Tab-separated table of C-alpha atoms in Angstrom:
chain	number	residue	atom	x	y	z
Y	1	MET	CA	35.365	26.296	38.842
Y	2	LEU	CA	31.803	24.838	38.888
Y	3	THR	CA	30.359	24.477	42.393
Y	4	LEU	CA	27.345	22.432	43.463
Y	5	THR	CA	24.626	24.340	45.277
Y	6	GLY	CA	21.113	23.608	46.364
Y	7	ASP	CA	19.644	20.142	46.766
Y	8	PRO	CA	22.449	17.522	46.512
Y	9	ARG	CA	20.013	15.088	44.829
Y	10	ARG	CA	19.387	17.526	41.980
Y	11	SER	CA	23.099	18.317	41.727
Y	12	ALA	CA	24.054	14.654	41.411
Y	13	THR	CA	21.292	14.079	38.828
Y	14	LEU	CA	22.448	17.101	36.837
Y	15	LEU	CA	26.043	15.845	36.750
Y	16	GLU	CA	24.862	12.376	35.745
Y	17	ASN	CA	22.740	13.690	32.852
Y	18	MET	CA	25.537	15.925	31.624
Y	19	ARG	CA	27.987	13.028	31.596
Y	20	LEU	CA	25.590	10.654	29.858
Y	21	PHE	CA	24.418	12.938	27.093
Y	22	LEU	CA	27.427	15.167	26.559
Y	23	LYS	CA	29.889	12.355	27.342
Y	24	PHE	CA	32.312	14.838	28.879
Y	25	PRO	CA	34.458	13.371	31.700
Y	26	PHE	CA	34.159	16.062	34.352
Y	27	PRO	CA	37.156	15.659	36.684
Y	28	TRP	CA	35.291	16.703	39.810
Y	29	VAL	CA	32.878	13.733	39.571
Y	30	ARG	CA	35.418	11.108	38.528
Y	31	ARG	CA	36.018	8.592	41.239
Y	32	ASP	CA	39.676	7.617	41.569
Y	33	SER	CA	41.025	5.634	44.455
Y	34	THR	CA	43.939	8.088	44.816
Y	35	GLN	CA	41.783	11.205	44.824
Y	36	ASP	CA	38.667	9.902	46.459
Y	37	ASN	CA	38.364	12.576	49.130
Y	38	GLU	CA	39.485	15.493	46.967
Y	39	THR	CA	37.438	14.973	43.801
Y	40	ARG	CA	34.023	14.088	45.203
Y	41	PRO	CA	31.297	16.753	45.028
Y	42	LEU	CA	31.145	18.902	48.119
Y	43	LEU	CA	28.106	17.504	49.904
Y	44	PRO	CA	26.933	17.921	53.479
Y	45	LYS	CA	28.142	15.284	55.840
Y	46	GLY	CA	24.738	13.718	56.221
Y	47	ASP	CA	24.312	13.339	52.455
Y	48	ARG	CA	27.680	11.839	51.566
Y	49	ASP	CA	26.173	8.396	51.159
Y	50	LEU	CA	23.768	9.875	48.568
Y	51	GLY	CA	26.655	11.481	46.688
Y	52	THR	CA	28.647	8.272	46.750
Y	53	ALA	CA	25.701	6.316	45.347
Y	54	ALA	CA	25.154	8.901	42.575
Y	55	VAL	CA	28.848	8.892	41.599
Y	56	SER	CA	28.920	5.073	41.633
Y	57	GLU	CA	25.845	4.945	39.401
Y	58	SER	CA	27.483	7.492	37.095
Y	59	GLU	CA	30.573	5.288	36.814
Y	60	ASP	CA	28.496	2.199	36.011
Y	61	SER	CA	26.505	4.084	33.371
Y	62	GLN	CA	29.616	5.504	31.717
Y	63	LYS	CA	31.286	2.073	31.621
Y	64	ALA	CA	28.148	0.572	30.148
Y	65	LEU	CA	28.232	3.188	27.398
Y	66	ASP	CA	31.913	2.453	26.763
Y	67	GLY	CA	31.261	-1.310	26.622
Y	68	LYS	CA	33.294	-2.018	29.766
Y	69	PRO	CA	31.876	-4.040	32.654
Y	70	SER	CA	31.575	-2.271	35.958
Y	71	PRO	CA	32.801	-3.740	39.242
Y	72	ALA	CA	29.200	-4.330	40.176
Y	73	ASP	CA	28.692	-6.367	36.990
Y	74	LYS	CA	31.646	-8.594	37.886
Y	75	GLY	CA	30.141	-9.305	41.244
Y	76	GLY	CA	26.764	-10.220	39.844
Y	77	ARG	CA	25.044	-6.887	40.591
Y	78	SER	CA	24.305	-4.280	37.962
Y	79	SER	CA	22.631	-0.923	37.982
Y	80	GLY	CA	19.255	-0.465	36.295
Y	81	PHE	CA	20.651	1.825	33.622
Y	82	SER	CA	23.488	-0.562	32.680
Y	83	GLU	CA	21.086	-3.464	32.445
Y	84	THR	CA	18.779	-1.457	30.216
Y	85	ARG	CA	21.588	-0.453	27.900
Y	86	ARG	CA	22.823	-4.016	27.575
Y	87	GLY	CA	19.331	-5.452	27.158
Y	88	LEU	CA	18.285	-3.070	24.372
Y	89	PRO	CA	20.917	-2.767	21.641
Y	90	SER	CA	20.708	0.409	19.625
Y	91	GLN	CA	20.885	-1.295	16.235
Y	92	THR	CA	19.710	-4.575	14.743
Y	93	THR	CA	22.347	-6.885	13.349
Y	94	PHE	CA	21.131	-8.349	10.042
Y	95	SER	CA	22.872	-10.536	7.534
Y	96	LEU	CA	23.411	-9.309	3.993
Y	97	SER	CA	20.512	-11.359	2.635
Y	98	ALA	CA	18.155	-9.998	5.296
Y	99	PHE	CA	19.334	-6.453	4.556
Y	100	VAL	CA	18.619	-6.920	0.840
Y	101	LEU	CA	15.210	-8.486	1.511
Y	102	LYS	CA	14.296	-5.663	3.870
Y	103	TYR	CA	14.966	-2.865	1.421
Y	104	LEU	CA	13.624	-4.735	-1.620
Y	105	LEU	CA	10.396	-5.221	0.311
Y	106	PHE	CA	10.393	-1.569	1.326
Y	107	LEU	CA	11.027	-0.216	-2.198
Y	108	SER	CA	8.537	-2.522	-3.920
Y	109	ASN	CA	5.817	-1.641	-1.421
Y	110	LEU	CA	6.672	2.044	-1.739
Y	111	VAL	CA	6.151	1.897	-5.518
Y	112	PHE	CA	2.798	0.108	-5.213
Y	113	CYS	CA	1.793	2.395	-2.356
Y	114	VAL	CA	2.240	5.422	-4.622
Y	115	LEU	CA	0.402	3.582	-7.417
Y	116	GLY	CA	-2.507	2.849	-5.096
Y	117	LEU	CA	-2.623	6.460	-3.941
Y	118	VAL	CA	-2.704	7.685	-7.552
Y	119	THR	CA	-5.487	5.208	-8.379
Y	120	LEU	CA	-7.470	6.330	-5.341
Y	121	ALA	CA	-7.030	10.006	-6.243
Y	122	LEU	CA	-8.089	9.321	-9.840
Y	123	GLY	CA	-11.224	7.524	-8.706
Y	124	MET	CA	-12.189	10.248	-6.239
Y	125	TRP	CA	-11.552	12.917	-8.857
Y	126	GLY	CA	-13.825	11.090	-11.303
Y	127	LEU	CA	-16.633	10.738	-8.762
Y	128	VAL	CA	-16.436	14.375	-7.680
Y	129	ASP	CA	-16.084	15.698	-11.229
Y	130	LYS	CA	-19.206	13.858	-12.385
Y	131	GLU	CA	-21.079	14.847	-9.201
Y	132	SER	CA	-21.799	11.192	-8.486
Y	133	PHE	CA	-22.560	12.014	-4.840
Y	134	ALA	CA	-25.444	14.292	-5.823
Y	135	GLN	CA	-28.861	13.208	-4.605
Y	136	GLU	CA	-30.203	12.441	-8.083
Y	137	ARG	CA	-27.147	10.310	-9.007
Y	138	ILE	CA	-26.281	8.573	-5.759
Y	139	GLY	CA	-28.555	5.668	-6.672
Y	140	HIS	CA	-26.371	4.741	-9.672
Y	141	ILE	CA	-23.027	5.040	-7.905
Y	142	GLY	CA	-22.789	1.248	-7.628
Y	143	THR	CA	-22.384	0.953	-11.420
Y	144	ASP	CA	-19.906	3.821	-11.668
Y	145	PRO	CA	-16.493	2.549	-12.898
Y	146	MET	CA	-14.739	5.167	-10.768
Y	147	LEU	CA	-15.992	3.430	-7.631
Y	148	LEU	CA	-13.912	0.410	-8.643
Y	149	PHE	CA	-10.851	2.660	-8.910
Y	150	VAL	CA	-11.534	4.023	-5.414
Y	151	CYS	CA	-11.907	0.583	-3.837
Y	152	LEU	CA	-8.872	-0.913	-5.566
Y	153	GLY	CA	-6.719	2.151	-4.877
Y	154	LEU	CA	-7.673	2.273	-1.197
Y	155	ALA	CA	-7.056	-1.449	-0.666
Y	156	LEU	CA	-3.706	-1.333	-2.488
Y	157	PHE	CA	-2.594	1.798	-0.622
Y	158	LEU	CA	-3.407	0.440	2.850
Y	159	LEU	CA	-1.880	-2.971	2.148
Y	160	CYS	CA	1.360	-1.621	0.703
Y	161	LEU	CA	1.614	1.113	3.349
Y	162	SER	CA	1.639	-1.523	6.079
Y	163	GLY	CA	4.311	-3.476	4.208
Y	164	CYS	CA	6.374	-0.361	3.535
Y	165	LEU	CA	6.372	0.907	7.125
Y	166	GLY	CA	6.641	-2.568	8.592
Y	167	SER	CA	9.761	-3.442	6.611
Y	168	LEU	CA	11.396	-0.055	7.177
Y	169	ARG	CA	10.740	0.079	10.920
Y	170	GLU	CA	10.991	-3.699	11.404
Y	171	ASN	CA	7.544	-3.606	12.988
Y	172	VAL	CA	6.263	-7.122	13.600
Y	173	CYS	CA	2.573	-6.148	13.820
Y	174	LEU	CA	2.589	-4.258	10.509
Y	175	LEU	CA	4.526	-7.016	8.762
Y	176	ARG	CA	2.083	-9.629	10.006
Y	177	ALA	CA	-0.858	-7.498	8.859
Y	178	PHE	CA	0.788	-7.083	5.447
Y	179	SER	CA	1.458	-10.819	5.148
Y	180	ALA	CA	-2.108	-11.670	6.160
Y	181	GLY	CA	-3.555	-9.170	3.654
Y	182	LEU	CA	-1.311	-10.403	0.863
Y	183	LEU	CA	-2.175	-14.019	1.634
Y	184	ALA	CA	-5.895	-13.161	1.599
Y	185	MET	CA	-5.517	-11.363	-1.745
Y	186	LEU	CA	-3.562	-14.283	-3.192
Y	187	SER	CA	-6.163	-16.775	-2.001
Y	188	SER	CA	-9.023	-14.677	-3.375
Y	189	GLN	CA	-7.391	-14.520	-6.800
Y	190	VAL	CA	-6.947	-18.296	-6.946
Y	191	LEU	CA	-10.521	-18.794	-5.719
Y	192	ALA	CA	-11.853	-16.303	-8.280
Y	193	ALA	CA	-10.065	-18.161	-11.088
Y	194	ILE	CA	-11.589	-21.478	-9.960
Y	195	VAL	CA	-15.070	-19.959	-9.669
Y	196	ALA	CA	-14.763	-18.255	-13.056
Y	197	TYR	CA	-13.779	-21.532	-14.707
Y	198	SER	CA	-16.577	-23.540	-13.091
Y	199	LEU	CA	-19.357	-20.934	-13.475
Y	200	GLN	CA	-18.834	-19.744	-17.019
Y	201	GLY	CA	-22.561	-19.657	-17.777
Y	202	GLN	CA	-23.418	-17.413	-14.816
Y	203	ILE	CA	-20.490	-15.122	-15.597
Y	204	GLU	CA	-21.686	-14.723	-19.170
Y	205	GLY	CA	-25.113	-13.740	-17.855
Y	206	SER	CA	-23.556	-11.188	-15.491
Y	207	LEU	CA	-21.480	-9.706	-18.310
Y	208	ARG	CA	-24.582	-9.431	-20.482
Y	209	ALA	CA	-26.493	-7.659	-17.709
Y	210	GLY	CA	-23.569	-5.283	-17.126
Y	211	MET	CA	-23.257	-4.503	-20.823
Y	212	LEU	CA	-26.991	-3.780	-21.149
Y	213	THR	CA	-26.830	-1.510	-18.080
Y	214	ALA	CA	-23.929	0.412	-19.579
Y	215	MET	CA	-25.825	0.774	-22.867
Y	216	ALA	CA	-28.933	2.046	-21.058
Y	217	ARG	CA	-26.853	4.729	-19.302
Y	218	TYR	CA	-24.729	5.519	-22.345
Y	219	GLN	CA	-25.556	9.237	-22.429
Y	220	ASP	CA	-25.727	9.681	-18.645
Y	221	ASP	CA	-22.246	8.493	-17.612
Y	222	LEU	CA	-19.195	9.609	-19.558
Y	223	ASP	CA	-17.036	6.800	-18.141
Y	224	LEU	CA	-19.495	4.106	-19.194
Y	225	ARG	CA	-19.766	5.750	-22.582
Y	226	PHE	CA	-15.994	5.709	-22.999
Y	227	ILE	CA	-15.782	2.013	-22.022
Y	228	VAL	CA	-18.588	0.982	-24.385
Y	229	ASP	CA	-17.094	2.940	-27.282
Y	230	GLU	CA	-13.640	1.427	-26.718
Y	231	ILE	CA	-15.049	-2.111	-26.624
Y	232	GLN	CA	-17.179	-1.657	-29.746
Y	233	THR	CA	-14.420	0.072	-31.707
Y	234	GLY	CA	-11.636	-2.286	-30.620
Y	235	LEU	CA	-13.567	-5.532	-31.105
Y	236	GLN	CA	-15.662	-4.297	-34.072
Y	237	CYS	CA	-18.954	-5.220	-32.472
Y	238	CYS	CA	-22.230	-3.533	-31.559
Y	239	GLY	CA	-24.450	-4.183	-28.559
Y	240	ALA	CA	-24.347	-7.154	-26.217
Y	241	ASP	CA	-25.609	-9.911	-28.537
Y	242	SER	CA	-26.432	-7.857	-31.628
Y	243	TYR	CA	-26.866	-4.270	-32.770
Y	244	GLN	CA	-30.589	-4.532	-31.958
Y	245	ASP	CA	-29.756	-4.435	-28.241
Y	246	TRP	CA	-29.537	-0.639	-28.427
Y	247	GLU	CA	-33.280	-0.676	-28.114
Y	248	VAL	CA	-32.728	-0.556	-24.312
Y	249	ASN	CA	-31.436	3.011	-24.579
Y	250	ILE	CA	-34.176	5.624	-24.324
Y	251	TYR	CA	-32.529	7.845	-26.940
Y	252	TYR	CA	-31.887	5.084	-29.500
Y	253	ASN	CA	-35.261	3.426	-28.909
Y	254	CYS	CA	-37.400	3.390	-32.038
Y	255	SER	CA	-40.281	5.030	-30.136
Y	256	ALA	CA	-38.108	7.935	-28.968
Y	257	PRO	CA	-38.455	11.353	-30.561
Y	258	GLY	CA	-35.451	12.885	-32.243
Y	259	ALA	CA	-32.860	12.014	-34.845
Y	260	GLN	CA	-31.244	9.267	-32.728
Y	261	ALA	CA	-34.371	7.078	-32.760
Y	262	CYS	CA	-33.752	3.552	-34.098
Y	263	GLY	CA	-30.043	4.301	-34.330
Y	264	VAL	CA	-26.764	3.160	-32.796
Y	265	PRO	CA	-23.689	5.063	-31.550
Y	266	ALA	CA	-20.960	6.075	-33.980
Y	267	SER	CA	-18.633	3.477	-32.419
Y	268	CYS	CA	-20.787	0.793	-34.082
Y	269	CYS	CA	-20.186	2.166	-37.571
Y	270	VAL	CA	-18.016	0.239	-40.008
Y	271	ASP	CA	-16.527	3.465	-41.354
Y	272	PRO	CA	-17.221	6.294	-38.881
Y	273	LEU	CA	-14.984	8.665	-40.868
Y	274	GLU	CA	-16.884	7.903	-44.102
Y	275	ASN	CA	-13.667	8.240	-46.114
Y	276	GLY	CA	-12.969	11.606	-44.529
Y	277	THR	CA	-10.699	12.939	-41.804
Y	278	VAL	CA	-13.378	13.965	-39.290
Y	279	GLY	CA	-15.610	11.380	-37.647
Y	280	ASN	CA	-19.304	11.475	-38.430
Y	281	SER	CA	-21.150	11.169	-35.111
Y	282	GLN	CA	-24.437	10.603	-36.951
Y	283	CYS	CA	-23.308	7.671	-39.068
Y	284	GLY	CA	-25.442	5.237	-37.032
Y	285	PHE	CA	-28.635	7.289	-36.955
Y	286	GLY	CA	-31.611	5.284	-38.300
Y	287	ALA	CA	-29.442	2.204	-38.899
Y	288	ARG	CA	-31.968	-0.173	-37.343
Y	289	HIS	CA	-34.591	0.983	-39.824
Y	290	LEU	CA	-32.582	-0.638	-42.600
Y	291	ASP	CA	-32.867	-4.263	-43.644
Y	292	GLU	CA	-30.122	-6.680	-42.580
Y	293	PHE	CA	-28.489	-6.761	-46.012
Y	294	SER	CA	-28.203	-2.978	-46.221
Y	295	VAL	CA	-27.225	-2.375	-42.622
Y	296	HIS	CA	-24.303	-4.800	-42.923
Y	297	SER	CA	-22.277	-2.177	-44.773
Y	298	VAL	CA	-23.120	0.559	-42.253
Y	299	VAL	CA	-22.685	-0.906	-38.764
Y	300	PHE	CA	-21.283	-4.044	-37.162
Y	301	LEU	CA	-24.004	-6.633	-36.624
Y	302	GLY	CA	-22.361	-8.990	-34.127
Y	303	GLY	CA	-22.578	-8.489	-30.388
Y	304	CYS	CA	-19.630	-7.736	-28.113
Y	305	LEU	CA	-20.047	-10.742	-25.812
Y	306	GLY	CA	-19.137	-13.145	-28.618
Y	307	ALA	CA	-16.284	-10.868	-29.669
Y	308	VAL	CA	-14.931	-10.830	-26.115
Y	309	ALA	CA	-15.092	-14.638	-25.928
Y	310	ARG	CA	-13.153	-14.950	-29.196
Y	311	TRP	CA	-10.565	-12.394	-28.014
Y	312	VAL	CA	-10.019	-14.307	-24.756
Y	313	GLU	CA	-9.633	-17.576	-26.671
Y	314	ARG	CA	-7.019	-16.077	-28.985
Y	315	HIS	CA	-5.012	-14.502	-26.148
Y	316	SER	CA	-5.468	-17.219	-23.516
Y	317	GLY	CA	-1.771	-18.168	-23.586
Y	318	ALA	CA	-0.595	-14.618	-22.868
Y	319	MET	CA	-3.235	-14.193	-20.173
Y	320	TRP	CA	-2.144	-17.372	-18.399
Y	321	THR	CA	1.481	-16.242	-18.579
Y	322	VAL	CA	0.681	-12.864	-17.035
Y	323	ALA	CA	-1.450	-14.498	-14.332
Y	324	ILE	CA	1.276	-16.979	-13.379
Y	325	ILE	CA	3.965	-14.263	-13.272
Y	326	SER	CA	1.725	-12.054	-11.119
Y	327	LEU	CA	1.006	-14.880	-8.687
Y	328	GLY	CA	4.705	-15.760	-8.587
Y	329	ILE	CA	5.666	-12.202	-7.668
Y	330	GLN	CA	3.089	-12.150	-4.884
Y	331	VAL	CA	4.385	-15.475	-3.539
Y	332	LEU	CA	7.968	-14.126	-3.558
Y	333	VAL	CA	6.894	-10.976	-1.693
Y	334	LEU	CA	5.050	-13.136	0.837
Y	335	PHE	CA	8.172	-15.271	1.283
Y	336	ALA	CA	10.341	-12.146	1.746
Y	337	SER	CA	7.957	-10.811	4.381
Y	338	GLY	CA	8.023	-14.119	6.263
Y	339	ARG	CA	11.803	-14.292	6.071
Y	340	LEU	CA	12.126	-10.762	7.447
Y	341	LEU	CA	9.781	-11.640	10.305
Y	342	GLU	CA	11.915	-14.675	11.090
Y	343	ASP	CA	15.099	-12.569	11.144
Y	344	ILE	CA	13.479	-10.058	13.494
Y	345	ARG	CA	12.347	-12.859	15.799
Y	346	ARG	CA	15.832	-14.425	15.776
Y	347	ASN	CA	17.472	-11.116	16.698
Y	348	LYS	CA	14.938	-10.528	19.442
Y	349	VAL	CA	15.749	-13.912	20.957
Y	350	ALA	CA	19.459	-13.069	20.743
Y	351	TRP	CA	18.834	-9.790	22.580
Y	352	GLN	CA	16.950	-11.547	25.326
Y	353	ARG	CA	19.712	-14.113	25.776
Y	354	GLY	CA	22.357	-11.379	25.817
Y	355	SER	CA	20.528	-9.431	28.480
Y	356	ALA	CA	19.911	-12.461	30.703
C-alpha cells in the first residue's frame, strides 16, 4: 500500500503527474461520491482543501484526456490544463489532397536539396583542389567556373531546405520564405529572358570578352581549359571570332618562345588523331604561320561565337520547350506551397474556434 508522506502539495503533484503520463487509474486518488471519505489521500486537516483541489484538477485532466467533459466544463468553468488540451490538438486534420500536396512538396524539395548540396560540394572541391584561395590566384577567382557551382549550389540548397522542412513540419515561416524565394527566382528568370532578348548586342560583347578571357587563361585554369576544348571540339570552331584570336594567349602568341608560338590548341585541329588512335597534342603548333589556304585543312577557321549563334538557332524550339516546362514546374510548386499554407491557416482558425 502506497502512503503519502512529506509535503502534501508535492504528494498531490506527484499523483497527478503519474496519472497523466502513465494513465494508470490509482484507486486511492479516484474521487467517487460513495467512497469520498475513504479514498482521498490522507492529508492533515488543515490541508484537506488543497487535497480536494488537487484531486478535482486530476479528475478534470483525466476527463480531458479521455475526451469527456468535466462537471466544471458543463458549468462554464474549466481548468487550465483541460483548456490547453482542447485548444491545442495533437494532430492536424488534412484532406487527402492537402496530404498529397504536403508530401509531394517535401519529396521534390528533398531531391533538389540533395542536388544543391552535391553541386555545392563539387564547387568547393574544385576551388580547394585548384588552390583558388591562394594569394597569387585569389584575384582570378571571379572568373573561376567553380565559383558559379558554389553560388548555385548554395542558393538551391538553402531554398529547397526551407521548403523541405517547412512542408514536413508545417512551418508557416519557412513555407513563406520558400514561396518568396521561389517567386523571386521565377521572376528573375522571366526578367533575364526579356533582357537577353532586348540586349542581344551587349550579350554578344560579354560572351566575346568571356571567351577571350578563357583563352588567355587557357593553361592556368584546368576548368576553363576543359570548357574551351569542349566548345571548340563540339562546335568545330577555333577562337572567339577566328583562329587568329589565340594571339591573346601568352604561350600561343607569335612573339613567345617555344614550340607553341603562333599555334592553336589541339581542340582546334580538323583531325587531331591524324588518322591514328592517339591524339596529337601538337597538331596545331605553328598553324598561324601558314597561309589561309593551307591552314584550312589543319584547323577550323571560324570562331565559336558564330557557331554558338547557329547552334542556338537550330535548337531554339527545344530550348523554348525546356524553358516553358521548367517555368511550369516552378509555378506548380509555388501553387502547392500556397495551397499548403492556406490549409494550415484554415486548420489554425478551426483550432481557435474549437478552443473558444
